Coordinates of C-alpha atoms and ligand atoms in Angstrom, one line a residue:
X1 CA 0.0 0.0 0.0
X2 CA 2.8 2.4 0.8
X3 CA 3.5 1.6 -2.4
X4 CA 0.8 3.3 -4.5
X5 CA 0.6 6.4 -2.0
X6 CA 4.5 6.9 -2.7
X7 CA 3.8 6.7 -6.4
X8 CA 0.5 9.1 -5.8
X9 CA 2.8 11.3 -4.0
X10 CA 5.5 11.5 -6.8
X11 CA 3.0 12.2 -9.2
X12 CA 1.2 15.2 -7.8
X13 CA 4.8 16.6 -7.1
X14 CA 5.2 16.5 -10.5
X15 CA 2.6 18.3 -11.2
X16 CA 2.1 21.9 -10.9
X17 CA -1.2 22.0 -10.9
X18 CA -1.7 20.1 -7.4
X19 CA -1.8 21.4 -4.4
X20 CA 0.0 18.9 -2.5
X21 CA -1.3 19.8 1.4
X22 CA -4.6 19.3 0.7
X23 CA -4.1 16.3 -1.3
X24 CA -2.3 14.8 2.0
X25 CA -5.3 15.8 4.1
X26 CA -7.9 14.1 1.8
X27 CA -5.4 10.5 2.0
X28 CA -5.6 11.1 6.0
X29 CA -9.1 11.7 6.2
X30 CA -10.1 8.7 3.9
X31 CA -7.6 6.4 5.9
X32 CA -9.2 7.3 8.8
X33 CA -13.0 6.9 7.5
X34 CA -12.2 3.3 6.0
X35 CA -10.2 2.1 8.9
X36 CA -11.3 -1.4 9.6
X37 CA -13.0 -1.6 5.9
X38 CA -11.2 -4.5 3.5
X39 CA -11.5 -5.3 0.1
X40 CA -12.8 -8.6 -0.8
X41 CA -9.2 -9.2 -1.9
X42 CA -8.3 -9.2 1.9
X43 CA -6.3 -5.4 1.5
X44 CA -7.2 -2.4 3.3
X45 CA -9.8 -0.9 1.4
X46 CA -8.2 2.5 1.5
X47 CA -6.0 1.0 -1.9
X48 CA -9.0 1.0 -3.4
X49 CA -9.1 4.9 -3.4
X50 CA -5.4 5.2 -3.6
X51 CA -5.2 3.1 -6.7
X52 CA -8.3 5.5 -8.3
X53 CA -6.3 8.9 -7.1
X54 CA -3.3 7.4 -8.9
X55 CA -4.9 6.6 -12.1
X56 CA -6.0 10.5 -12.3
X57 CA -2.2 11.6 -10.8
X58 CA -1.5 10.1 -14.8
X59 CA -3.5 12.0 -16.6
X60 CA -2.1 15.1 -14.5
X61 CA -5.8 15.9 -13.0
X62 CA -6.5 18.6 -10.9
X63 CA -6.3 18.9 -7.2
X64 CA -10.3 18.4 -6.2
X65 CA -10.0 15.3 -8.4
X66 CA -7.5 14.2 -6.8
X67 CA -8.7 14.7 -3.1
X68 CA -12.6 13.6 -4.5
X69 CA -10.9 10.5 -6.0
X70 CA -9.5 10.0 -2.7
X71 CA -12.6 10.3 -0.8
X72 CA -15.0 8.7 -3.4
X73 CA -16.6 5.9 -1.4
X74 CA -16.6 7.7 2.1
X75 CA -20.1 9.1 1.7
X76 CA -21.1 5.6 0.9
X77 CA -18.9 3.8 3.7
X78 CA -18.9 6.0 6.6
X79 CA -21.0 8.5 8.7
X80 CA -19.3 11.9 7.2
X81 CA -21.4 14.3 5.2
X82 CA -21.1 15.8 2.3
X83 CA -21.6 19.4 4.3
X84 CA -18.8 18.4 6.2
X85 CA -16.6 17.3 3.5
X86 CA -17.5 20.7 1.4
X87 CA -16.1 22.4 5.0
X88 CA -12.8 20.4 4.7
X89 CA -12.1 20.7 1.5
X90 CA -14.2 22.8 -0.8
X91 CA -18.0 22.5 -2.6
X92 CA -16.6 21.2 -5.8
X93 CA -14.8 18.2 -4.1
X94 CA -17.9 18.0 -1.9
X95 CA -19.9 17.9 -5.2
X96 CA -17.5 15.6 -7.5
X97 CA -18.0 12.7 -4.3
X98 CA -22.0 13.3 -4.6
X99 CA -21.9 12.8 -7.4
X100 CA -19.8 10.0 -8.0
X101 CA -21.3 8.3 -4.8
X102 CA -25.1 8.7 -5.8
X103 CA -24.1 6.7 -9.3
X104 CA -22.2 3.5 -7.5
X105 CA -22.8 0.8 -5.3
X106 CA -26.7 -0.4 -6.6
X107 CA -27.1 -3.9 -7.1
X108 CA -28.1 -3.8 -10.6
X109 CA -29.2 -7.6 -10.2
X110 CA -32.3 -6.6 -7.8
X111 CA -34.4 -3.4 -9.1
X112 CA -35.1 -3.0 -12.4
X113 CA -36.4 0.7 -11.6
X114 CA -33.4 1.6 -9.5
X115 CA -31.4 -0.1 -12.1
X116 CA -32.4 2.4 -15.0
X117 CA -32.8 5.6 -12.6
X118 CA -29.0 4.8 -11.5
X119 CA -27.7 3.9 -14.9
X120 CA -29.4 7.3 -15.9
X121 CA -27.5 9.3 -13.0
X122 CA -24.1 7.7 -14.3
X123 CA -24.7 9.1 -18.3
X124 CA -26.2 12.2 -17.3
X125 CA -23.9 13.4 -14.4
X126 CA -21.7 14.2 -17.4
X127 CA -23.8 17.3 -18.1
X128 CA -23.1 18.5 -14.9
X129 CA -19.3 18.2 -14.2
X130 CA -17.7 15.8 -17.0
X131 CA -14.9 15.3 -13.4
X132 CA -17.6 13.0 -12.2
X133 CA -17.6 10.8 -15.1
X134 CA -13.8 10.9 -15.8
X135 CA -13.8 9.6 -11.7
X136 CA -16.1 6.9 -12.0
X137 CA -14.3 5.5 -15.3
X138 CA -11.1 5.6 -12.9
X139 CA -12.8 3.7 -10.5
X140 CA -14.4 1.3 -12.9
X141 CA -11.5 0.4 -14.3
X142 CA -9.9 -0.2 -11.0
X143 CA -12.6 -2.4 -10.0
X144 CA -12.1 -4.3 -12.9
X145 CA -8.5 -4.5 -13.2
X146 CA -9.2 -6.4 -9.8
X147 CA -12.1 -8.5 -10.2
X148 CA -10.4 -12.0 -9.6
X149 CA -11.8 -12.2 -6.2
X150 CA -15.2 -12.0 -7.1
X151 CA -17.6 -14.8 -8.0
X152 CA -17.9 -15.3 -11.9
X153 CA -21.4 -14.3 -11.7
X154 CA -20.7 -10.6 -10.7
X155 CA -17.2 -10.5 -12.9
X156 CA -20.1 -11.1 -15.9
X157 CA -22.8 -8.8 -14.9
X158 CA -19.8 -5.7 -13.9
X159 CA -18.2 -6.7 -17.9
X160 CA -21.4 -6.8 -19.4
X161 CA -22.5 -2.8 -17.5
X162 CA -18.6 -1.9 -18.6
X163 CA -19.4 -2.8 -22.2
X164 CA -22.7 -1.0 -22.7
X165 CA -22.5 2.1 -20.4
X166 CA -18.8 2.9 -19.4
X167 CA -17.0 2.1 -22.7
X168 CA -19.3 4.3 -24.7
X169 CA -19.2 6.8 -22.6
X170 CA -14.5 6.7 -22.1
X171 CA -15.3 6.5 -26.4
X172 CA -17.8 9.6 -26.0
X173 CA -15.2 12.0 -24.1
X174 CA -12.0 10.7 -26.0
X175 CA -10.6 8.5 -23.5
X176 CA -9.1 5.6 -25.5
X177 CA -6.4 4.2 -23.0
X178 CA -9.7 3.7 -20.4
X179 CA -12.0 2.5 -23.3
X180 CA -9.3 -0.3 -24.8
X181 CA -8.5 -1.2 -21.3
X182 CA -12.1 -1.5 -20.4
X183 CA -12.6 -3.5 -23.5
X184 CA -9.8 -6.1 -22.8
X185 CA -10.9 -6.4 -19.2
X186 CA -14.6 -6.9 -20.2
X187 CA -14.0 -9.4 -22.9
X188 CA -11.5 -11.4 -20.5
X189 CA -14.3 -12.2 -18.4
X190 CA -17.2 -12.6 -21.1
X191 CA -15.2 -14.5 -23.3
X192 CA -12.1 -16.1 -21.4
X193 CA -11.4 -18.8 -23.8
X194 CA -11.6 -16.9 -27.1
X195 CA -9.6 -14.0 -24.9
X196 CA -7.0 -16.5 -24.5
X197 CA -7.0 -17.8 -27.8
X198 CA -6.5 -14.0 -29.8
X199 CA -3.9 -13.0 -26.8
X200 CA -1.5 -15.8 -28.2
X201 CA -2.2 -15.1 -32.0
X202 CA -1.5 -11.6 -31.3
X203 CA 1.7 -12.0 -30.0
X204 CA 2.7 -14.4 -32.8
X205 CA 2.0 -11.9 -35.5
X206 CA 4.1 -9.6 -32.9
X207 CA 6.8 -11.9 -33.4
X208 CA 6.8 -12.3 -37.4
X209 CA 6.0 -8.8 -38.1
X210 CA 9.5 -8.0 -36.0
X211 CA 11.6 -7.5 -38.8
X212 CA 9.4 -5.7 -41.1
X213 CA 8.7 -3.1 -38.3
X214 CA 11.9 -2.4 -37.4
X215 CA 13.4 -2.0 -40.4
X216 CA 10.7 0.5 -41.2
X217 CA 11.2 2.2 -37.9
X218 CA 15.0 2.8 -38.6
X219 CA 14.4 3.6 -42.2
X220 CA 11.3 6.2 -41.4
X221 CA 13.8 7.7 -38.7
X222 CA 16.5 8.4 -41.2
X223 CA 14.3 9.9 -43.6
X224 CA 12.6 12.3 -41.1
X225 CA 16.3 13.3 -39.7
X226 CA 17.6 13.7 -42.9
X227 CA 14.4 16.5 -43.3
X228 CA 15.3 18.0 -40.0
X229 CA 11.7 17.1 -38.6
X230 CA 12.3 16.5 -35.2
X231 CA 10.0 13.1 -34.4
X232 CA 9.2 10.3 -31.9
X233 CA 8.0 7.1 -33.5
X234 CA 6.4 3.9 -31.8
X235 CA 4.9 0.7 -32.2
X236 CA 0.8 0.8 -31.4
X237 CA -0.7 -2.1 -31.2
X238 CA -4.8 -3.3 -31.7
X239 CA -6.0 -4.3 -27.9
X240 CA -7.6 -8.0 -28.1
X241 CA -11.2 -6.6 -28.0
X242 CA -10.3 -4.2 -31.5
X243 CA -8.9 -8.1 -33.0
X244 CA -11.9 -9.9 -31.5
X245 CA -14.4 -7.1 -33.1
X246 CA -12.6 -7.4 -36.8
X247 CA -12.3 -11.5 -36.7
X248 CA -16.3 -11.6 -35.4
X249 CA -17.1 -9.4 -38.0
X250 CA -15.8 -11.9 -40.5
X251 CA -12.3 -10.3 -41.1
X252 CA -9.1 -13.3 -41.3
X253 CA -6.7 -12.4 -38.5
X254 CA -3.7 -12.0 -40.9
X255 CA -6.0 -9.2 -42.8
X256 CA -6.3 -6.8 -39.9
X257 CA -3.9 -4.2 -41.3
X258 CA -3.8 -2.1 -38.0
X259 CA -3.2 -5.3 -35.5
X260 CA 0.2 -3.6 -35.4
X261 CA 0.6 0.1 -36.4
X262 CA 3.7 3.2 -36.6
X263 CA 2.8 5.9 -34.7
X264 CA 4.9 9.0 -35.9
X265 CA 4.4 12.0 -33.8
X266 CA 6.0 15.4 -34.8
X267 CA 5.9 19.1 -34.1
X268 CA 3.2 21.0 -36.4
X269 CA 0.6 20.0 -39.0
X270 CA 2.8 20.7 -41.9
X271 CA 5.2 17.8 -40.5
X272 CA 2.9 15.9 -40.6
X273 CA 2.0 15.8 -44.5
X274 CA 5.6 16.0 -44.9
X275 CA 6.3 12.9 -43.0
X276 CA 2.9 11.4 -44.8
X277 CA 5.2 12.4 -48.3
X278 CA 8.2 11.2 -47.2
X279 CA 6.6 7.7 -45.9
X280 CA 5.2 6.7 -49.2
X281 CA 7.8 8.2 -51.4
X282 CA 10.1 5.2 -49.6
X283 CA 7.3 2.5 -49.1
X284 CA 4.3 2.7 -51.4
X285 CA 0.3 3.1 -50.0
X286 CA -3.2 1.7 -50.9
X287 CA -4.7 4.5 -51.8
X288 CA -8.2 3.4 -50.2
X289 CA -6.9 3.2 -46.6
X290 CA -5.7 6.8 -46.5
X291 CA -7.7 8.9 -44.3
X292 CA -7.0 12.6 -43.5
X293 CA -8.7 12.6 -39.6
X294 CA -6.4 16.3 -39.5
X295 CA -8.9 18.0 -42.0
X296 CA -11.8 15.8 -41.1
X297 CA -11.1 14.9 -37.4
X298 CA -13.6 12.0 -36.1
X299 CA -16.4 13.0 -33.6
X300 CA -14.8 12.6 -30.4
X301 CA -11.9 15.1 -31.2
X302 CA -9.6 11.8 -32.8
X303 CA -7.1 13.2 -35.2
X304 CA -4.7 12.1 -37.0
X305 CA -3.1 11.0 -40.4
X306 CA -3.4 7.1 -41.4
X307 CA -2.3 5.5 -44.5
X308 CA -1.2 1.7 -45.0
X309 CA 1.7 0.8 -46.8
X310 CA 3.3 -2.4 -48.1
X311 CA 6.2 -2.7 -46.0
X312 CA 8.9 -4.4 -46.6
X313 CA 8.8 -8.5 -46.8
X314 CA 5.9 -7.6 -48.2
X315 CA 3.6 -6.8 -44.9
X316 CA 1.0 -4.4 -44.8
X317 CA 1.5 -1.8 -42.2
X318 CA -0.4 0.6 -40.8
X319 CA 1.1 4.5 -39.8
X320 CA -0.5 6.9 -37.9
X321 CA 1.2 10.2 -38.1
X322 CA 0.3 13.0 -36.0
X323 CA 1.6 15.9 -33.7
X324 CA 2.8 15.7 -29.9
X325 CA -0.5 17.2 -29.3
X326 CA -3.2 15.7 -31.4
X327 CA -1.6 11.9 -29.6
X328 CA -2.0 13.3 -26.2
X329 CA -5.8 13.8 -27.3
X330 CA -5.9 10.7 -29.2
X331 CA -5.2 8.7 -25.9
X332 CA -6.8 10.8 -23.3
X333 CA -9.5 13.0 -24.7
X334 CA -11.2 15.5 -22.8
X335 CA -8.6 14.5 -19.8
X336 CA -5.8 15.7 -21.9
X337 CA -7.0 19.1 -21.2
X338 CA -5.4 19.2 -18.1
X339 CA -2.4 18.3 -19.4
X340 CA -2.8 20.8 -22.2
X341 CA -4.7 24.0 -20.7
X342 CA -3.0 24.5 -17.4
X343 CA -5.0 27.1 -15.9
X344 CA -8.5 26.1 -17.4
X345 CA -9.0 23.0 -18.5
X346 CA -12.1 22.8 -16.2
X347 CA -14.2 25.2 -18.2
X348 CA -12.6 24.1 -21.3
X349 CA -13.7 21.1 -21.0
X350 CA -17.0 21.5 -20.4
X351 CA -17.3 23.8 -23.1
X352 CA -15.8 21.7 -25.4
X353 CA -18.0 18.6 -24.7
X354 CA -21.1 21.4 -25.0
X355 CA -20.2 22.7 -28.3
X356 CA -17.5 20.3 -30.3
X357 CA -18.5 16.9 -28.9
X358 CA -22.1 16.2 -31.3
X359 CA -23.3 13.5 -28.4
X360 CA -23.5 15.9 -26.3
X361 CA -26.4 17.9 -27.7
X362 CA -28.3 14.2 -28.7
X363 CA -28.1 13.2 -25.1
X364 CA -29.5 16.6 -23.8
X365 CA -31.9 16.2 -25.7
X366 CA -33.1 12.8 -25.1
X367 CA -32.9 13.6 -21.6
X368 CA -35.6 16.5 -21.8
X369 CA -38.1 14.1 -24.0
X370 CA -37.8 10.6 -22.0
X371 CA -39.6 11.0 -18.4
X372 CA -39.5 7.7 -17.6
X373 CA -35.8 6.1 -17.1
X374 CA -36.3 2.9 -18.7
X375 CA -37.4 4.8 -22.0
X376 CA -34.5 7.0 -21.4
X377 CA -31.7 4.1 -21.2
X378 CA -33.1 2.5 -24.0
X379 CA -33.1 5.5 -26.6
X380 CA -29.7 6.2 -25.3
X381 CA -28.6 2.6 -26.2
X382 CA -29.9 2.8 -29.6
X383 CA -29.2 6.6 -30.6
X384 CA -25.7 6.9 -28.7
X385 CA -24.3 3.9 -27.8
X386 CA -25.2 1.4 -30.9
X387 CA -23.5 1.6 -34.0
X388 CA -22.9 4.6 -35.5
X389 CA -22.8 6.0 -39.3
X390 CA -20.9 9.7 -40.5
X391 CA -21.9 11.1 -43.0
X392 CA -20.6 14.4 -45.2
X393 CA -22.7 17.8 -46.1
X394 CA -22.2 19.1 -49.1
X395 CA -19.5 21.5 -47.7
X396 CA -17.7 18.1 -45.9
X397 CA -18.7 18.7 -42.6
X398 CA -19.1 15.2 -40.7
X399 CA -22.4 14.5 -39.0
X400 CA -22.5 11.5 -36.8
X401 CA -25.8 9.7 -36.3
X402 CA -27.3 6.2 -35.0
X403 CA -27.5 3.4 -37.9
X404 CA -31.3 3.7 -39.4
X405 CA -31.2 6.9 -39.4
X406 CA -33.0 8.6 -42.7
X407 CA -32.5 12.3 -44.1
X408 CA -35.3 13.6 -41.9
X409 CA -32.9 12.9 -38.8
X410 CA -29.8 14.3 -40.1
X411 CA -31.8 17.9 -41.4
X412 CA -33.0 18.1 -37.7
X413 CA -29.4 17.2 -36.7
X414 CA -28.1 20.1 -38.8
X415 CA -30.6 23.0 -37.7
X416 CA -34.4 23.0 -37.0
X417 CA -35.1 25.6 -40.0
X418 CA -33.4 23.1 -42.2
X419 CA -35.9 20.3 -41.3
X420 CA -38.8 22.5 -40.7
X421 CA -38.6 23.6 -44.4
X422 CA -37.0 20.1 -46.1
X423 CA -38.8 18.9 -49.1
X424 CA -36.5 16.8 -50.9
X425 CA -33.2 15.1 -50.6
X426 CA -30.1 13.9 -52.4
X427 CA -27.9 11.3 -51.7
X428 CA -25.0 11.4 -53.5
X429 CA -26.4 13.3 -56.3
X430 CA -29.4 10.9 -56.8
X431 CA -32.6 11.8 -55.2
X432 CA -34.1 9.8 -52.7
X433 CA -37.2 9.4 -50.6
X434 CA -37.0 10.8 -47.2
X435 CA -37.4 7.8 -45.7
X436 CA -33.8 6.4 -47.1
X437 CA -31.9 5.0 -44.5
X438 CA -28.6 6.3 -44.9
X439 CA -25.5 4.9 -45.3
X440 CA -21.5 5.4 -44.2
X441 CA -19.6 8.0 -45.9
X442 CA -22.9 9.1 -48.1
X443 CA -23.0 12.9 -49.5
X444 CA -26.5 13.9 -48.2
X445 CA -27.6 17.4 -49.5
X446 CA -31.4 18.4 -47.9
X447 CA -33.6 20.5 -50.2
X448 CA -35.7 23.1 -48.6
X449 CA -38.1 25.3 -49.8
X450 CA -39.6 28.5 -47.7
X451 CA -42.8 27.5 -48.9
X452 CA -42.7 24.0 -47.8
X453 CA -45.9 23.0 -45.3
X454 CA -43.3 21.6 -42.8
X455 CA -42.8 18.3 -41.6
X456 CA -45.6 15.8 -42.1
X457 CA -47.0 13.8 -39.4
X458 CA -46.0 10.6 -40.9
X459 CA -42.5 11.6 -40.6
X460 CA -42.8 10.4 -37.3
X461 CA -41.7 7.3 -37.1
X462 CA -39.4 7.6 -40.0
X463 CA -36.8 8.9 -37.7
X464 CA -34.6 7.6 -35.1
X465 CA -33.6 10.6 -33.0
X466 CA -35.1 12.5 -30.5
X467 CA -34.1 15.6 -31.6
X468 CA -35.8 15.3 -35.2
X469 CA -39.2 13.3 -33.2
X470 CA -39.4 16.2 -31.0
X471 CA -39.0 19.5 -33.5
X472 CA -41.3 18.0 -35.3
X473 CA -43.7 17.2 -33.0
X474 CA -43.4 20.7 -31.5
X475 CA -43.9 21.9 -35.4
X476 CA -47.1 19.9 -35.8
X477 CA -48.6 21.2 -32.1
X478 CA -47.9 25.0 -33.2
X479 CA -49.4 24.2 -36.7
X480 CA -52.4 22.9 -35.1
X481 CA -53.0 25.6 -33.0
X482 CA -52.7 27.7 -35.3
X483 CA -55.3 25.9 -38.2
X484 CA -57.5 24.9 -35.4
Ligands
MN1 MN1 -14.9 2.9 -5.7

């Protein structure tokens, strides 16, 4: 144990950002509230905490994380209050341990109701303080990097809630060390034997694809030297879950391109098309795996050059080139902020996630139309947290929406005027009903006319999102007043 609060210590030292007294005090006062309290694993339960404050102490969070992490079960395990913790510390950390401790501990096993109200506390806290759910994901995967000494039953029900409420939402804020983690963890426990299996192919394509990867790491170094781009390059490879999703999908193992992947990272943006130059002027690319996720990033903030080259020995390999920057996002998201805005990644982040993140504005949204929990949980499952499709504007701007989703859905997405007044629609230059359901990478340009009556009561259940089902039910009310 002395262990981890050593490490803890070392971190927030680092870190000037952390304000190391009070970080002390919150380790004191949790020791003392969980005295006598052990983990099923037979520790001091006080590692539990510990082990969550030190995951944050990596992505450099700030200090009321920190002491919150620290103190995240005591409302839960002992007789303090939150006013009394607000008077120790401050209202934020008394507020980041509300809310992380009204959104644990149910047993999801024995109320259906309590089930879906507390499952709707966990995704919806994030529109109050995204700290909350950046704590909980720390503690979730704590809890499951640990989850040997619990029966199998509960290891099953804890990967199966991972995989359809936390991994979504690590994927949602840009957290991809927690979501891959998550992943692997889950499908060790939901799948041990096909876990197993991949685990061992993976590291025997490791071992063949040794040569061919470093050759092209020495040769991709000289090149970039030679340019004078100063560069770090690495070897990223798929987690077991990424393999387990392409092989179930139907893909061969030896056809995953991006099992095993360069990572170059370099100063600016224009390094990084010059690297992208250099790379296949030396090895050459297929030209339909290039994607350009600088000019178009993904959804969640991701970007990021890829192109796939044949190697040498002839093995396909997969780069990713991108700056210092952009690979701090890629791995941590919205938690990179505090790593990359000092004084105000707090507000930054929530601002972000309001205006740049387009989950954000679907889940507000479906929070205002579904009253009743069970009907919220399952529109977020199938809007948010299902499969997903982009597609472009006419100008190239990506729009993210659920799979099923028709024209009607993505003129709501865009603005409410635009689906208040669509009357036709293109895809891809062809017109199409409205009730197309549209498909990956389609060009979708709405047609609207002034004129038009508005949307039609039967586009009802055309659509899949709450946003489109409610404008235009809020369309066909006003209209209605106003004809009747
Ligand atoms: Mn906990």
């Amino acid at each position: 144990m002395d262990d981890i609060y050593v490490k803890l210590i070392s971190n927030i030292k680092d870190s000037s950002l952390n304000d190391l007294e009070t970080i002390i005090k919150a380790y004191e006062l949790a020791n003392k509230l969980h005295e006598g309290q052990f983990r099923q694993s037979g520790e001091p339960y006080i590692n539990h905490p510990l082990e969550v404050a030190y995951i944050l102490s990596e992505m450099n969070a700030d200090s009321d994380t920190i002491c919150a992490a620290l103190l995240h079960d005591v409302l839960e395990d002992s007789d303090i209050s939150k006013e009394e913790l607000s008077k120790e510390f401050n209202e934020t950390v008394a507020e980041l341990i509300d809310g992380v401790t009204k959104i644990s501990k149910l047993n999801f096993a024995d109320n259906k109701e309590a089930n879906m109200a507390n499952t709707r506390k966990i995704i919806t806290s994030i529109t109050k303080d995204v700290r909350i759910i950046i704590i909980k994901l720390a503690d979730r995967l704590h809890n499951m990097r640990t989850m040997e000494h619990k029966e199998e039953f509960k290891q099953k029900e804890n990967s199966l809630e991972t995989m359809e409420i936390f991994v979504p939402l690590a994927y949602y804020i840009g957290a991809y060390r927690i979501k891959t983690e998550l992943e692997d963890l889950s499908l060790k426990y939901l799948k041990p034997d096909m876990y197993k299996k991949l685990e061992k192919k993976k590291i025997i394509i490791e071992k063949e694809s040794e040569k061919c990867l470093t050759e092209m790491l020495e040769t991709i170094g000289i090149l970039l030297e030679s340019h004078n781009i100063p560069y770090e390059i690495k070897v990223r490879a798929k987690n077991i879950y990424g393999i387990y999703k392409r092989v179930t999908s139907g893909d061969k193992l030896y056809d995953i391109h991006d099992l095993l992947s360069l990572k170059i990272m370099v100063e600016n943006i224009s390094q990084c098309y010059q690297a992208l130059g250099l790379i296949h002027s030396k090895y050459r690319p297929i030209n339909d795996k290039f994607k350009d996720y600088i000019c178009n990033h993904k959804t969640n903030m991701y970007k990021s050059l890829h192109t796939t080259v044949f190697g040498s020995d002839e093995h396909l390999v997969q780069t990713q080139i991108r700056t210092f920057k952009m690979d701090k996002v890629a791995s941590f998201g919205l938690t990179a902020y505090w790593d990359l805005k000092n004084n105000n990644a707090r507000e930054e982040m929530q601002k972000d996630l309001t205006e740049k993140f387009q989950f954000f504005e679907s889940l507000s949204e479906i929070n205002i139309m579904c009253a009743d929990n069970q009907e919220f949980v399952r529109q977020v499952k199938t809007e948010l947290f299902a499969d997903r499709i982009y597609i472009y504007t006419p100008k190239g701007e990506i729009i993210e929406l659920p799979k099923g989703a028709t024209p009607i859905d993505l003129a709501y997405k865009i603005h409410t005027d635009i689906g208040n007044t669509m009357i036709g629609v293109l895809v891809n230059n062809e017109n199409v009903p409205v009730d197309y359901k549209l498909q990956n990478k389609d060009i979708v340009r709405i047609i609207t006319d002034e004129l038009s009556y508005g949307p039609r009561e039967e586009w009802v259940p055309l659509v899949v999102t709450s946003t489109a089902k409610r404008r235009i039910k809020e369309f066909r009310n006003t209209f209605n007043e106003v004809s009747g």
